[in-house]
PDB file of C-alpha atoms and ligand atoms in Angstrom:
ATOM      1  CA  UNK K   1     159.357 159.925  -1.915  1.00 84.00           C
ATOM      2  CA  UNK K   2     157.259 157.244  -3.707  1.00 94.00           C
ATOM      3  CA  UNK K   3     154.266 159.298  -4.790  1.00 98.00           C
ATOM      4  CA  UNK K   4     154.005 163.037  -6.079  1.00 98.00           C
ATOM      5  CA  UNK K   5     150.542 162.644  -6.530  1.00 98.00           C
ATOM      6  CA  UNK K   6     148.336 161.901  -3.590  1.00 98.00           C
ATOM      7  CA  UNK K   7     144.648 161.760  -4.091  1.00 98.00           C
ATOM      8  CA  UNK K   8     142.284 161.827  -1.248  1.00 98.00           C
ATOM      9  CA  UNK K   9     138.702 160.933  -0.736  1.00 98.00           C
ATOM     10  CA  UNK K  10     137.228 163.553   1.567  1.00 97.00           C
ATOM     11  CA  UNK K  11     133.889 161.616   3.667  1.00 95.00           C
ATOM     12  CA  UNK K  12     135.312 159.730   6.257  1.00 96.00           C
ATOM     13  CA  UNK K  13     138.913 160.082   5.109  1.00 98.00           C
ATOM     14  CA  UNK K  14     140.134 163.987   6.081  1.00 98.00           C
ATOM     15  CA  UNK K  15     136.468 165.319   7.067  1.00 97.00           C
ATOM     16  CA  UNK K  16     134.095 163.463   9.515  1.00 97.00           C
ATOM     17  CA  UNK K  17     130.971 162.968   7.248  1.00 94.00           C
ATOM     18  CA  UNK K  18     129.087 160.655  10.009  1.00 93.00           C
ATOM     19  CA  UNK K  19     129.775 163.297  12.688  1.00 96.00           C
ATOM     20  CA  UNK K  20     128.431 165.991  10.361  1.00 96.00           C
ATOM     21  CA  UNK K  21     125.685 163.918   9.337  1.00 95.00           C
ATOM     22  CA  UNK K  22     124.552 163.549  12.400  1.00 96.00           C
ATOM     23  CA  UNK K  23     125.169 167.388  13.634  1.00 97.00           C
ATOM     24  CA  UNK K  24     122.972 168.673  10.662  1.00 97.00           C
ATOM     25  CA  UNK K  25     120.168 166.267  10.859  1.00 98.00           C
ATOM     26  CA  UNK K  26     119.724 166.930  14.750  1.00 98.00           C
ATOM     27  CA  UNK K  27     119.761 170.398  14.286  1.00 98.00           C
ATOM     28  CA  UNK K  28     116.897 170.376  11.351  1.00 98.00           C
ATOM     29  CA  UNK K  29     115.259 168.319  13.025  1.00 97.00           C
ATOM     30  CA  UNK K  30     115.050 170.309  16.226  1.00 97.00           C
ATOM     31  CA  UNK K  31     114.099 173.326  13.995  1.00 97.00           C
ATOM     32  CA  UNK K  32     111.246 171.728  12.128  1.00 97.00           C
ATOM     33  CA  UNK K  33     109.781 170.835  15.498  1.00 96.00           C
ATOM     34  CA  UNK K  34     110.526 167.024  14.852  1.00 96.00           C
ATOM     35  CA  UNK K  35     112.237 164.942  18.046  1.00 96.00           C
ATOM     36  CA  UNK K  36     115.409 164.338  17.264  1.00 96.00           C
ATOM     37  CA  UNK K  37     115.491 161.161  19.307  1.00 96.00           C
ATOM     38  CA  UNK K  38     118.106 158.581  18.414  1.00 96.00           C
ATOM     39  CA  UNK K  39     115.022 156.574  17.640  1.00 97.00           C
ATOM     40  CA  UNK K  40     114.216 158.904  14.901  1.00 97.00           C
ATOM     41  CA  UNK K  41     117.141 159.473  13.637  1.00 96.00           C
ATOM     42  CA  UNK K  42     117.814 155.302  12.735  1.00 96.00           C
ATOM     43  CA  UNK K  43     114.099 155.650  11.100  1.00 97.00           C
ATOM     44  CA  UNK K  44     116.209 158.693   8.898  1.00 97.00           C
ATOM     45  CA  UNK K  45     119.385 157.047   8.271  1.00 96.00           C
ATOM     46  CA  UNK K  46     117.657 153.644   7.417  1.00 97.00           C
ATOM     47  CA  UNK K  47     115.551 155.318   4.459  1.00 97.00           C
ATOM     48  CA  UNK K  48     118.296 157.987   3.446  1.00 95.00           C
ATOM     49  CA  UNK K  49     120.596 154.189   3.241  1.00 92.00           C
ATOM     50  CA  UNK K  50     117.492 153.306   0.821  1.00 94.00           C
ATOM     51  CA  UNK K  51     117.367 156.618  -1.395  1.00 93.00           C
ATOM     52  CA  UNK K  52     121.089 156.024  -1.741  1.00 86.00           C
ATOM     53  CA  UNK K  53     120.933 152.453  -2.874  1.00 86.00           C
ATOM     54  CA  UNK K  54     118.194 153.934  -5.527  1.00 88.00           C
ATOM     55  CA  UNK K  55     120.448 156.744  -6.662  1.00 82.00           C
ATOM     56  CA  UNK K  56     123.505 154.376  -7.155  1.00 77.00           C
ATOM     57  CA  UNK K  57     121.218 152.102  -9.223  1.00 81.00           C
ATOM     58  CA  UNK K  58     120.194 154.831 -11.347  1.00 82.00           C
ATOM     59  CA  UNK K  59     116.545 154.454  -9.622  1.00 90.00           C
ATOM     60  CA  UNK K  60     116.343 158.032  -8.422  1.00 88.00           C
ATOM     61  CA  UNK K  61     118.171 161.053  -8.983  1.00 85.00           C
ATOM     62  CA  UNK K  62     119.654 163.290  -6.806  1.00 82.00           C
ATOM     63  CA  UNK K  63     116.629 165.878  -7.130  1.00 85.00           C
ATOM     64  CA  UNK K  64     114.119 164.252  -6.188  1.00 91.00           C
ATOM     65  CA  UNK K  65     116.449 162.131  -3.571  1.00 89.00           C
ATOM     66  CA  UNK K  66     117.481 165.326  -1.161  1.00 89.00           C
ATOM     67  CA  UNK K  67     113.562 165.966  -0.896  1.00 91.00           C
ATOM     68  CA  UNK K  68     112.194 162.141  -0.672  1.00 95.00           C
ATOM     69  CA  UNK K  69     114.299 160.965   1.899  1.00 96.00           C
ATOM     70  CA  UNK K  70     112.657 163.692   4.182  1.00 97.00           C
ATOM     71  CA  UNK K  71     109.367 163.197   2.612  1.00 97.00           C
ATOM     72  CA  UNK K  72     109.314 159.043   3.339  1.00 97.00           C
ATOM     73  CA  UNK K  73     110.875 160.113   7.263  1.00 97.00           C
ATOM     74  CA  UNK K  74     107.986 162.622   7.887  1.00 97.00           C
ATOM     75  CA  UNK K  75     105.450 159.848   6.726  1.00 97.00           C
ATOM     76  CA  UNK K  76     107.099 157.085   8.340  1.00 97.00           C
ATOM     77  CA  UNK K  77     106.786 158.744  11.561  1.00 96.00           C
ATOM     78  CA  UNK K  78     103.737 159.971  11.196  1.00 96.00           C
ATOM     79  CA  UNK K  79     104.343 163.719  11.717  1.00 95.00           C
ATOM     80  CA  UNK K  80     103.466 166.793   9.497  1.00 93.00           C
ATOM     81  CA  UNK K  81     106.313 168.805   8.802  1.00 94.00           C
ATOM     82  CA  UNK K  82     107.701 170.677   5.518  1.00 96.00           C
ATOM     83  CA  UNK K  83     109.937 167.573   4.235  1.00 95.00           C
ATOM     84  CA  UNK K  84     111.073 170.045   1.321  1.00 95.00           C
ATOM     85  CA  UNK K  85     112.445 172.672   3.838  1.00 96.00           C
ATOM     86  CA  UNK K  86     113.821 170.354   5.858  1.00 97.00           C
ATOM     87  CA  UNK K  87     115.647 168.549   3.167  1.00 95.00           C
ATOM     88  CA  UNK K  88     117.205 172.261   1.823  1.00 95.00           C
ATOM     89  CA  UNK K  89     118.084 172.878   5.686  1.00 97.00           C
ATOM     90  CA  UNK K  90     119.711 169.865   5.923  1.00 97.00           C
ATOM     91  CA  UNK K  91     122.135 170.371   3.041  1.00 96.00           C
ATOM     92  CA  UNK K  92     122.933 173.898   4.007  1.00 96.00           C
ATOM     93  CA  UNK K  93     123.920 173.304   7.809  1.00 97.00           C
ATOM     94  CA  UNK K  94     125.862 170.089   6.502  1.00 96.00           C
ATOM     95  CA  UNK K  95     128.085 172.606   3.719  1.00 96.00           C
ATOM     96  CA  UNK K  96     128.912 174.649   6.459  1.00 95.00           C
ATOM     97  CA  UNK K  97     130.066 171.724   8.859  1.00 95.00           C
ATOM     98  CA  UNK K  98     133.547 171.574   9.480  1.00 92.00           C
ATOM     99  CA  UNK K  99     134.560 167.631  11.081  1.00 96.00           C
ATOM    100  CA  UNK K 100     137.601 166.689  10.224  1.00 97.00           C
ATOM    101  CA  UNK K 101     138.974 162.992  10.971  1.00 97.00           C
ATOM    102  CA  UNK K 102     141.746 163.169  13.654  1.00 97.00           C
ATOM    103  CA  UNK K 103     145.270 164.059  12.643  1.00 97.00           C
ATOM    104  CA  UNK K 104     143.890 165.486   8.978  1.00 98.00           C
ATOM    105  CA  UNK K 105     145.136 169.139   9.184  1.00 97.00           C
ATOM    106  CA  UNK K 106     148.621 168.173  10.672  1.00 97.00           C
ATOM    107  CA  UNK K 107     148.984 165.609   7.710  1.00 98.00           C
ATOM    108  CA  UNK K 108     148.066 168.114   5.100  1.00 98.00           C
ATOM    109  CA  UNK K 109     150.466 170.551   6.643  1.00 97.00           C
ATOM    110  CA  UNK K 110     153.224 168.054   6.824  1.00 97.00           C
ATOM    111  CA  UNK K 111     152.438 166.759   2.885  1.00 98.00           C
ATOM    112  CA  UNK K 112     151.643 169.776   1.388  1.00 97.00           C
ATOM    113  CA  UNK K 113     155.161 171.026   0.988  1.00 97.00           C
ATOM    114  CA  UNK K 114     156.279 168.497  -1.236  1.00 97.00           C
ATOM    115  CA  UNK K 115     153.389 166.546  -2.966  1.00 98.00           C
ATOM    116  CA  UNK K 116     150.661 167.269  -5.199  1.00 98.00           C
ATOM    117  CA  UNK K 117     147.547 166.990  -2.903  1.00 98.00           C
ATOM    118  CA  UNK K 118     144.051 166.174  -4.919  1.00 98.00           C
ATOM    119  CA  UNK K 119     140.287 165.873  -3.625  1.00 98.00           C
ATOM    120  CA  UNK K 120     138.406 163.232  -4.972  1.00 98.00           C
ATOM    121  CA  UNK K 121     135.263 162.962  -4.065  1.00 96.00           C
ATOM    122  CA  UNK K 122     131.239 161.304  -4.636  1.00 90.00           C
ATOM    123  CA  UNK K 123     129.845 164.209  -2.811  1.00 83.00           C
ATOM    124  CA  UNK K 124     127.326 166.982  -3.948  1.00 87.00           C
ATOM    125  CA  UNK K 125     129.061 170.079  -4.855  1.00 92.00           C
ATOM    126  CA  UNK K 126     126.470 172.176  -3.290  1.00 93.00           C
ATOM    127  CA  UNK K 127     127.863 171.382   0.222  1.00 94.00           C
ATOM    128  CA  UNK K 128     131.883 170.254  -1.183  1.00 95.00           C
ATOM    129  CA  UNK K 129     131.805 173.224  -2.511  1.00 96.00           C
ATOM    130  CA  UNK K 130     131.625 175.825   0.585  1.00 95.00           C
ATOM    131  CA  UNK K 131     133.079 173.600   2.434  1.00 94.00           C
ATOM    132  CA  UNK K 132     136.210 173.845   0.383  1.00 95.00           C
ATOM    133  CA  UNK K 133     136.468 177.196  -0.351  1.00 94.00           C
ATOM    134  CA  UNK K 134     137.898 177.890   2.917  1.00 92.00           C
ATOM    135  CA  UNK K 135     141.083 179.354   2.280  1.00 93.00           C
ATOM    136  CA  UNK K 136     142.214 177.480   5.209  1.00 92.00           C
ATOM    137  CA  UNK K 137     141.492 174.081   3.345  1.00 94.00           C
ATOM    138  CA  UNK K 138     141.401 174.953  -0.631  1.00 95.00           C
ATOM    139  CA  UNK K 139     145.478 176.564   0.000  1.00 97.00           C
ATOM    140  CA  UNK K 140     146.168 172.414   0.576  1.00 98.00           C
ATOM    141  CA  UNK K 141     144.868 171.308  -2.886  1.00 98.00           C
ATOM    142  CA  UNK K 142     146.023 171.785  -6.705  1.00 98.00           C
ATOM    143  CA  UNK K 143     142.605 170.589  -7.659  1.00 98.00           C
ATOM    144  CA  UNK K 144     139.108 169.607  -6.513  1.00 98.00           C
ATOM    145  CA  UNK K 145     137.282 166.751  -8.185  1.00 98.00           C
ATOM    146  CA  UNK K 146     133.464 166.644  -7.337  1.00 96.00           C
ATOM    147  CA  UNK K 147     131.322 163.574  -8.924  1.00 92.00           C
ATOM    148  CA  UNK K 148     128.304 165.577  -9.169  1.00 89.00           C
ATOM    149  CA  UNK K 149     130.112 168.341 -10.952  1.00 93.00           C
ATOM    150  CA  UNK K 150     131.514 166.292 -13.448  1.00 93.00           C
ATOM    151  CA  UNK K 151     128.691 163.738 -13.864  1.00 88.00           C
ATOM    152  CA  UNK K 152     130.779 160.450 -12.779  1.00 89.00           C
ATOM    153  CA  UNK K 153     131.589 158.770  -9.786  1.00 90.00           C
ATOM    154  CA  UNK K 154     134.110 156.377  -8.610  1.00 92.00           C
ATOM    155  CA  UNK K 155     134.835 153.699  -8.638  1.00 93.00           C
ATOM    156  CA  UNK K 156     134.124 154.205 -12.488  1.00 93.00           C
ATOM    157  CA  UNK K 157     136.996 154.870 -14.790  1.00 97.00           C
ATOM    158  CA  UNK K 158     135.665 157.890 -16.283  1.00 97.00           C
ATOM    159  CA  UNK K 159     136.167 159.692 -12.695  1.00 97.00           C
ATOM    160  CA  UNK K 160     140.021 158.978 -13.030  1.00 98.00           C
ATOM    161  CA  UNK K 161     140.417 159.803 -16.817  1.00 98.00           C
ATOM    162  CA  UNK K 162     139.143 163.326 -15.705  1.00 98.00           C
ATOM    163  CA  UNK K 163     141.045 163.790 -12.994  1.00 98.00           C
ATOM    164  CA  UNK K 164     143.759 162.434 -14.940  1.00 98.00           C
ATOM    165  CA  UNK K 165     143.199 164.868 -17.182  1.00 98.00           C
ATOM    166  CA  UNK K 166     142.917 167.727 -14.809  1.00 98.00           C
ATOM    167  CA  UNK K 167     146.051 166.855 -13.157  1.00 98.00           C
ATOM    168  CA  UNK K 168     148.595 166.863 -16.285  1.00 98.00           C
ATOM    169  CA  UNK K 169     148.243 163.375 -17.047  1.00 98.00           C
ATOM    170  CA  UNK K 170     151.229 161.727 -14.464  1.00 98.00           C
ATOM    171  CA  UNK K 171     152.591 158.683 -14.767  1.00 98.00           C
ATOM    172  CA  UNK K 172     150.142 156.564 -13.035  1.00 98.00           C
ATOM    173  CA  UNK K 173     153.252 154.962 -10.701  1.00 98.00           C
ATOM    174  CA  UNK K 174     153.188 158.615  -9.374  1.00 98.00           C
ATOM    175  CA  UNK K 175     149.601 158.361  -7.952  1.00 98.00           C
ATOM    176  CA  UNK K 176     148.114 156.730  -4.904  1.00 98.00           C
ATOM    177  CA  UNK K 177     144.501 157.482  -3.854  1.00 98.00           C
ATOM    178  CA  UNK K 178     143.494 156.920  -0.506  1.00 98.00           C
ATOM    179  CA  UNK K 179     140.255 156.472   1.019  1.00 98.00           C
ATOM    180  CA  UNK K 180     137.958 155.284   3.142  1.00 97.00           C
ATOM    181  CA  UNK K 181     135.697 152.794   0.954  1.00 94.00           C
ATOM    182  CA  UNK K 182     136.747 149.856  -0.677  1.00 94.00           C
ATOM    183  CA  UNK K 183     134.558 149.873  -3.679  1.00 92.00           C
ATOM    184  CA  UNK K 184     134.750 153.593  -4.472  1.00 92.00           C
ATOM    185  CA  UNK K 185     138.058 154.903  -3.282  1.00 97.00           C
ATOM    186  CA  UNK K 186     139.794 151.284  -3.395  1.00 97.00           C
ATOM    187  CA  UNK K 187     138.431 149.349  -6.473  1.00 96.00           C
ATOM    188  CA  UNK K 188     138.003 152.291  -8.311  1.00 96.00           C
ATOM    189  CA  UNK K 189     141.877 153.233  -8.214  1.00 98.00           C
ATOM    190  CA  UNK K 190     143.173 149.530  -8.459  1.00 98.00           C
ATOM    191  CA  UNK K 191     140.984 148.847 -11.457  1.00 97.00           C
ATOM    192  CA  UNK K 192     142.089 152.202 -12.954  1.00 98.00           C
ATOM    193  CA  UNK K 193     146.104 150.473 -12.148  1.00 98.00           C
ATOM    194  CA  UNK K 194     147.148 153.216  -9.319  1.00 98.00           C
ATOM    195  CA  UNK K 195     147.981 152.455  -5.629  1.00 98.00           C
ATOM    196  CA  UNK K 196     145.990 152.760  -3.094  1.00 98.00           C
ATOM    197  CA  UNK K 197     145.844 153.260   0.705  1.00 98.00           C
ATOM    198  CA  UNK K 198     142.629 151.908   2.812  1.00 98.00           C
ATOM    199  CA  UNK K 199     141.909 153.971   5.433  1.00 98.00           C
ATOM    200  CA  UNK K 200     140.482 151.684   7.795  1.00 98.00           C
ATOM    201  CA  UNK K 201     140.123 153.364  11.336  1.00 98.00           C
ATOM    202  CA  UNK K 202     137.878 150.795  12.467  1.00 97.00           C
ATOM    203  CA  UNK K 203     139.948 147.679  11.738  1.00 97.00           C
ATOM    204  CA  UNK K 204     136.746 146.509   9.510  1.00 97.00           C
ATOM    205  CA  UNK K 205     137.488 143.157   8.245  1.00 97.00           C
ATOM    206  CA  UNK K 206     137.744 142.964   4.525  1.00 97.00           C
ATOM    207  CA  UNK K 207     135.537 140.534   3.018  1.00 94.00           C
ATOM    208  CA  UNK K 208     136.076 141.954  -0.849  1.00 94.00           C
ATOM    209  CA  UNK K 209     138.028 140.430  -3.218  1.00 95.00           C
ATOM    210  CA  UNK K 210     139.813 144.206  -2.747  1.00 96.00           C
ATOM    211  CA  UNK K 211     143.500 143.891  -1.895  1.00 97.00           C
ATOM    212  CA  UNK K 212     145.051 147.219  -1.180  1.00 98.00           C
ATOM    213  CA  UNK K 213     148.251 148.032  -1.615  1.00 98.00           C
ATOM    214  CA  UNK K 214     148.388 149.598   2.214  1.00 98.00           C
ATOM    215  CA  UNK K 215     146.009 149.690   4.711  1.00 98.00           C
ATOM    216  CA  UNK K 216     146.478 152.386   7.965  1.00 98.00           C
ATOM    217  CA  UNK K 217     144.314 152.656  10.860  1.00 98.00           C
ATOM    218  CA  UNK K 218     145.697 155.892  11.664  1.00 98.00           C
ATOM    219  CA  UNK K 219     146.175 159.093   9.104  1.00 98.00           C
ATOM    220  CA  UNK K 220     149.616 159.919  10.523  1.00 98.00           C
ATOM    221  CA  UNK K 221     151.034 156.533   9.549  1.00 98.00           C
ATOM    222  CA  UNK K 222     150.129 157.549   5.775  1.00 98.00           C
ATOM    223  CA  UNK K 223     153.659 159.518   6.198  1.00 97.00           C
ATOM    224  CA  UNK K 224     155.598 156.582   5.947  1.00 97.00           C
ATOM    225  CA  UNK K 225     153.731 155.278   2.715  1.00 97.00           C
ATOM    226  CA  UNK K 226     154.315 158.272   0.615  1.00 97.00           C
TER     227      UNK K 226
HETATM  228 MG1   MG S   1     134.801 158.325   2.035  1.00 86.74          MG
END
């Protein structure tokens, strides 16, 4: 064993964020009386993409972001429809999604015996939260670390002090996070001096000046990392 510590983002790495994403939005969507054509839905995704670029610069916060995003969509389209329901709809059909990435529950199975298995994650606690309180999924994890919660993201070094901190304080050659995003999950651990593991099912060409320690394409071939 190389690691005792394994620390995993959750979006895109053991649950299926776009696939949920997309699930939720199509159902509100259809319930507000909105077309969910695919049409639409780019017109949604292109200003949520926006809201999200404000957030991360500290432009908007995540109040008024969960409404706005539906507010700008229902103008942009030019349809009248209750963008404040619709944005508390949306969050409540995605916390009760339940995507995961292929091969995630065998891997947890097969790691949980003998490692120390961490979330890590930039999402909003009021859909991490349900969604990890399965017993099925929270039996997997010694601890859960949610940005919003704590009031720090990654990549930032105050995000691995406190999990640091929650987690005993190992011996950072004991710790590898592993993730799907290069800046967040992948900068954020190599500037804090940990391994790291790209998750890259999509063989995206790195264009960073990232280097991770591993890159898989594949969760399952994470078992011959650790
Ligand atoms: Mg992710």
């Amino acid at each position: 064993m190389n690691y005792r510590w394994l620390l995993f983002d959750l979006d895109n790495t053991l649950y299926d964020f776009d696939a949920a994403s997309h699930f939720a939005l199509h159902q509100t969507l259809e319930e507000y009386g909105v077309d969910p054509s695919s049409g639409n839905k780019e017109i949604y995704y292109d200003i949520n993409h926006s809201c999200w670029t404000a957030f991360e610069n500290g432009a908007m916060d995540f109040k008024t972001l969960r409404n706005k995003r539906f507010e700008l969509f229902v103008n942009e389209i030019g349809v009248n429809a209750d963008a404040s329901g619709m944005g508390n709809r949306y969050l409540k059909l995605l916390s009760e999604t339940d995507f995961k990435i292929e091969g995630a529950m065998p891997l947890l199975d097969h790691l949980e015996p003998n490692y120390n298995l961490v979330v890590v994650t930039n999402g909003l606690k009021e859909v991490k939260r349900p969604q990890l309180s399965k017993p099925e999924i929270s039996k997997y994890f010694k601890a859960i670390i949610i940005s919003e919660e704590i009031g720090i993201a990654k990549p930032h070094e105050g995000f691995f002090d406190h999990t640091f901190n929650t987690i005993g304080s190992p011996d950072k050659s004991d710790v590898i996070i592993i993730g799907d995003n290069l800046n967040s999950d992948i900068r954020g651990g190599q500037d804090y001096g940990i391994d790291t593991c790209w998750f890259n099912p999509n063989q995206k060409n790195n264009a960073t000046d990232v280097k991770p320690t591993f890159e898989i394409d594949t969760l399952d071939q994470l078992l011959k990392i650790v």
